[in-house]
Short mmCIF file of C-alpha atoms in Angstrom, two decimals:
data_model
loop_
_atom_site.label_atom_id
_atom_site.label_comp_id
_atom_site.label_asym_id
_atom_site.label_seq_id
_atom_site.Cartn_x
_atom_site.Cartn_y
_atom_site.Cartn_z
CA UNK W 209 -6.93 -8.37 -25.03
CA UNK W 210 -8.84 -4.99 -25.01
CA UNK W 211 -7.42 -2.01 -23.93
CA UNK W 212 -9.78 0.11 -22.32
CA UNK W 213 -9.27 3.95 -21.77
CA UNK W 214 -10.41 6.19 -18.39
CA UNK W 215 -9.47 9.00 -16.54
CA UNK W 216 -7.16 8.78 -13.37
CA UNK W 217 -8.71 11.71 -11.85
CA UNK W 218 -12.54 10.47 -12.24
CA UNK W 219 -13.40 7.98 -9.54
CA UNK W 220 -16.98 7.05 -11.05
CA UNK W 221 -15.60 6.83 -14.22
CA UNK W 222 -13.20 4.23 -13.44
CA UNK W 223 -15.33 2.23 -11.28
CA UNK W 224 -18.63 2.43 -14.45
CA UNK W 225 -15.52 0.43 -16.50
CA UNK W 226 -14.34 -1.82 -13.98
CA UNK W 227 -17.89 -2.53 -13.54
CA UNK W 228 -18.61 -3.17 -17.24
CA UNK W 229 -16.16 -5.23 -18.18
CA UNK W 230 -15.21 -7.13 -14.94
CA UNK W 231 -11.31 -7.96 -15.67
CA UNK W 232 -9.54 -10.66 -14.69
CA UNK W 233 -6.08 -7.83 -14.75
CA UNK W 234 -5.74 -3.96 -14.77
CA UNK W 235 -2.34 -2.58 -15.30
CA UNK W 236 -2.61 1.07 -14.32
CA UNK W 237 0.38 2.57 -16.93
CA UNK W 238 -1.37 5.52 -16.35
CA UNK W 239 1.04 8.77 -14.77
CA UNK W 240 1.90 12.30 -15.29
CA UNK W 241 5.22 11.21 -15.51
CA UNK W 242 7.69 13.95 -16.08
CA UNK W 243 9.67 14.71 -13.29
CA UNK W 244 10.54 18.64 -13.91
CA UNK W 245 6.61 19.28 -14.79
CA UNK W 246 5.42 17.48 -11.62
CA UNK W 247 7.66 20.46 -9.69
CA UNK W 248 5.17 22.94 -11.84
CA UNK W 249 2.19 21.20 -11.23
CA UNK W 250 2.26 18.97 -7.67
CA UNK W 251 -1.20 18.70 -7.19
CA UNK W 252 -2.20 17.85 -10.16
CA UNK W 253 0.77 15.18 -10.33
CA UNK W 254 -0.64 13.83 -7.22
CA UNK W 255 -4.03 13.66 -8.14
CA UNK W 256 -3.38 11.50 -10.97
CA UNK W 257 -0.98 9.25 -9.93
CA UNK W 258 -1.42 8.52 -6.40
CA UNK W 259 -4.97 9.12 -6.46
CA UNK W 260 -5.54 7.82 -9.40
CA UNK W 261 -3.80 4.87 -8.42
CA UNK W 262 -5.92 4.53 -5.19
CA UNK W 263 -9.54 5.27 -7.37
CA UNK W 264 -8.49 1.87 -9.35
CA UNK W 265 -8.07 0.07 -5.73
CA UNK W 266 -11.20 1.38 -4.46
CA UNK W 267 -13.34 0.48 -7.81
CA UNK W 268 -12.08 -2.93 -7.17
CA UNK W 269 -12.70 -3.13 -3.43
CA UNK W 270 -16.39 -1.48 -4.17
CA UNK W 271 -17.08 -3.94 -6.78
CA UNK W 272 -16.42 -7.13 -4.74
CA UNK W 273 -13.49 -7.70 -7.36
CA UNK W 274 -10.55 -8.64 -4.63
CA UNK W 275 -10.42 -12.49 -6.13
CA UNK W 276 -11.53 -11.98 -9.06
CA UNK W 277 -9.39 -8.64 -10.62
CA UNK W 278 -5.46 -8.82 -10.34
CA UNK W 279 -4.07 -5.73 -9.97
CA UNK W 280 -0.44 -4.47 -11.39
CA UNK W 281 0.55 -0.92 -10.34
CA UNK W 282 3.70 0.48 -12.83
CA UNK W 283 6.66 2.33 -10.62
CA UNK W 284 9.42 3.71 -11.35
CA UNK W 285 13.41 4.24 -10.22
CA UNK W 286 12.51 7.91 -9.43
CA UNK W 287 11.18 6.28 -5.89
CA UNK W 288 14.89 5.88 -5.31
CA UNK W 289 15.69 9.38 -5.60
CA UNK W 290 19.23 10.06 -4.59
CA UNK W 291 20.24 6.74 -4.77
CA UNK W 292 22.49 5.03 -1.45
CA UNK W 293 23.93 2.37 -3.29
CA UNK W 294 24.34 0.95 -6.90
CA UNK W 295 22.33 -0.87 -8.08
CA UNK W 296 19.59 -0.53 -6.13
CA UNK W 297 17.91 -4.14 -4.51
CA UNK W 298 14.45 -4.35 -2.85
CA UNK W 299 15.61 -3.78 0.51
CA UNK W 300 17.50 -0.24 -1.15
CA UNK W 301 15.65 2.27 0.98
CA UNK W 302 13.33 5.12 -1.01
CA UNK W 303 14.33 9.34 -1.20
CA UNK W 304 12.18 10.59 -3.46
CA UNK W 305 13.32 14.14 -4.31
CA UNK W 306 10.26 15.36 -6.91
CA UNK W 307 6.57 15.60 -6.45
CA UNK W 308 6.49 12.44 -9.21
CA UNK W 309 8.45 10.25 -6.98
CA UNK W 310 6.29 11.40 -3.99
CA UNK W 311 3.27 10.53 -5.74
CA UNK W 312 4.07 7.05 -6.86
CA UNK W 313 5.61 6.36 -3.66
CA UNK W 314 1.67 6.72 -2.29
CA UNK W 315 0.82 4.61 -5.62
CA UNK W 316 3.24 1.80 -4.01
CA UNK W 317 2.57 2.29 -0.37
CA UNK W 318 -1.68 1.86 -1.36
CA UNK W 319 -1.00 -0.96 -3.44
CA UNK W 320 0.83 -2.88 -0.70
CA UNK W 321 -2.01 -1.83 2.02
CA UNK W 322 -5.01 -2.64 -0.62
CA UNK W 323 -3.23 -5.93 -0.74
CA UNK W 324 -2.80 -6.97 3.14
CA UNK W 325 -5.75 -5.06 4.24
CA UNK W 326 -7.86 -6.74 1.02
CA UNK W 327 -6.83 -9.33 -0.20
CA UNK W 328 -6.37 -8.03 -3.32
CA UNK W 329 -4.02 -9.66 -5.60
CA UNK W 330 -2.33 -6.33 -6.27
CA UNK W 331 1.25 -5.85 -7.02
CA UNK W 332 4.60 -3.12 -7.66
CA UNK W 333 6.68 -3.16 -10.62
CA UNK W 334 9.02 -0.43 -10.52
CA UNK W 335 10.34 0.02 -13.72
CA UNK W 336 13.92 1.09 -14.55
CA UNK W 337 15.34 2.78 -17.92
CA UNK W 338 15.02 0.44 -20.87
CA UNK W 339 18.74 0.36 -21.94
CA UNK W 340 21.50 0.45 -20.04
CA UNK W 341 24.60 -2.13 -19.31
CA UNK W 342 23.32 -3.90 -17.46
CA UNK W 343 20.19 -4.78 -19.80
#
């Protein structure tokens, strides 16, 4: 295991690591995740983690990685927004009420069509608060 740093926001540098060290997973944990700041800065917000999200996808597809590189794309609860029922399920429908949600709701939405469109082995997690009751 090598963890391997690059910046979201720069397309050829992603795709000059993806092409140097060919891996078999990425797990993009990458985000400007803070909900109030993404309000103060949307663009930016977006640019990192839904484009960001989509540069990984691309390097991939431009590499000729789709069976080779398994791709896991981190989400979160905020996709839920103002949640419709408790607890949420996978067929809960998403209301994302900040730029942050909006942005990794594009992160999930391109992961899904990288995947069918693809072939890319490329998959959501969305991740929920670490302790609660139900943990």
């Amino acid at each position: 295991f090598h963890l391997h740093y690059g910046d979201l926001t720069d397309a050829s540098n992603l795709t000059r690591i993806l092409q140097e060290v060919q891996p078999d997973e990425v797990y993009n944990l990458g985000a400007m995740s803070h909900v109030a700041v993404s309000f103060e800065s949307p663009e930016y917000t977006a640019d990192v983690d839904a484009m960001g999200t989509l540069r990984l996808l691309e390097a991939i597809r431009f590499l000729g990685l789709e069976k080779k590189t398994r791709f896991y794309q981190a989400s979160t609860s905020e996709l839920y927004g103002l949640v419709q029922e408790i607890p949420q399920k996978e067929t809960t429908p998403f209301y994302p009420r900040s730029p942050y949600a909006v942005a990794k709701l594009y992160a999930y939405w391109i992961t899904v069509n990288y995947r069918e469109s693809y072939g890319i082995y490329a998959c959501n997690g969305i991740l929920f608060n670490h302790e609660s009751p139900r943990r």
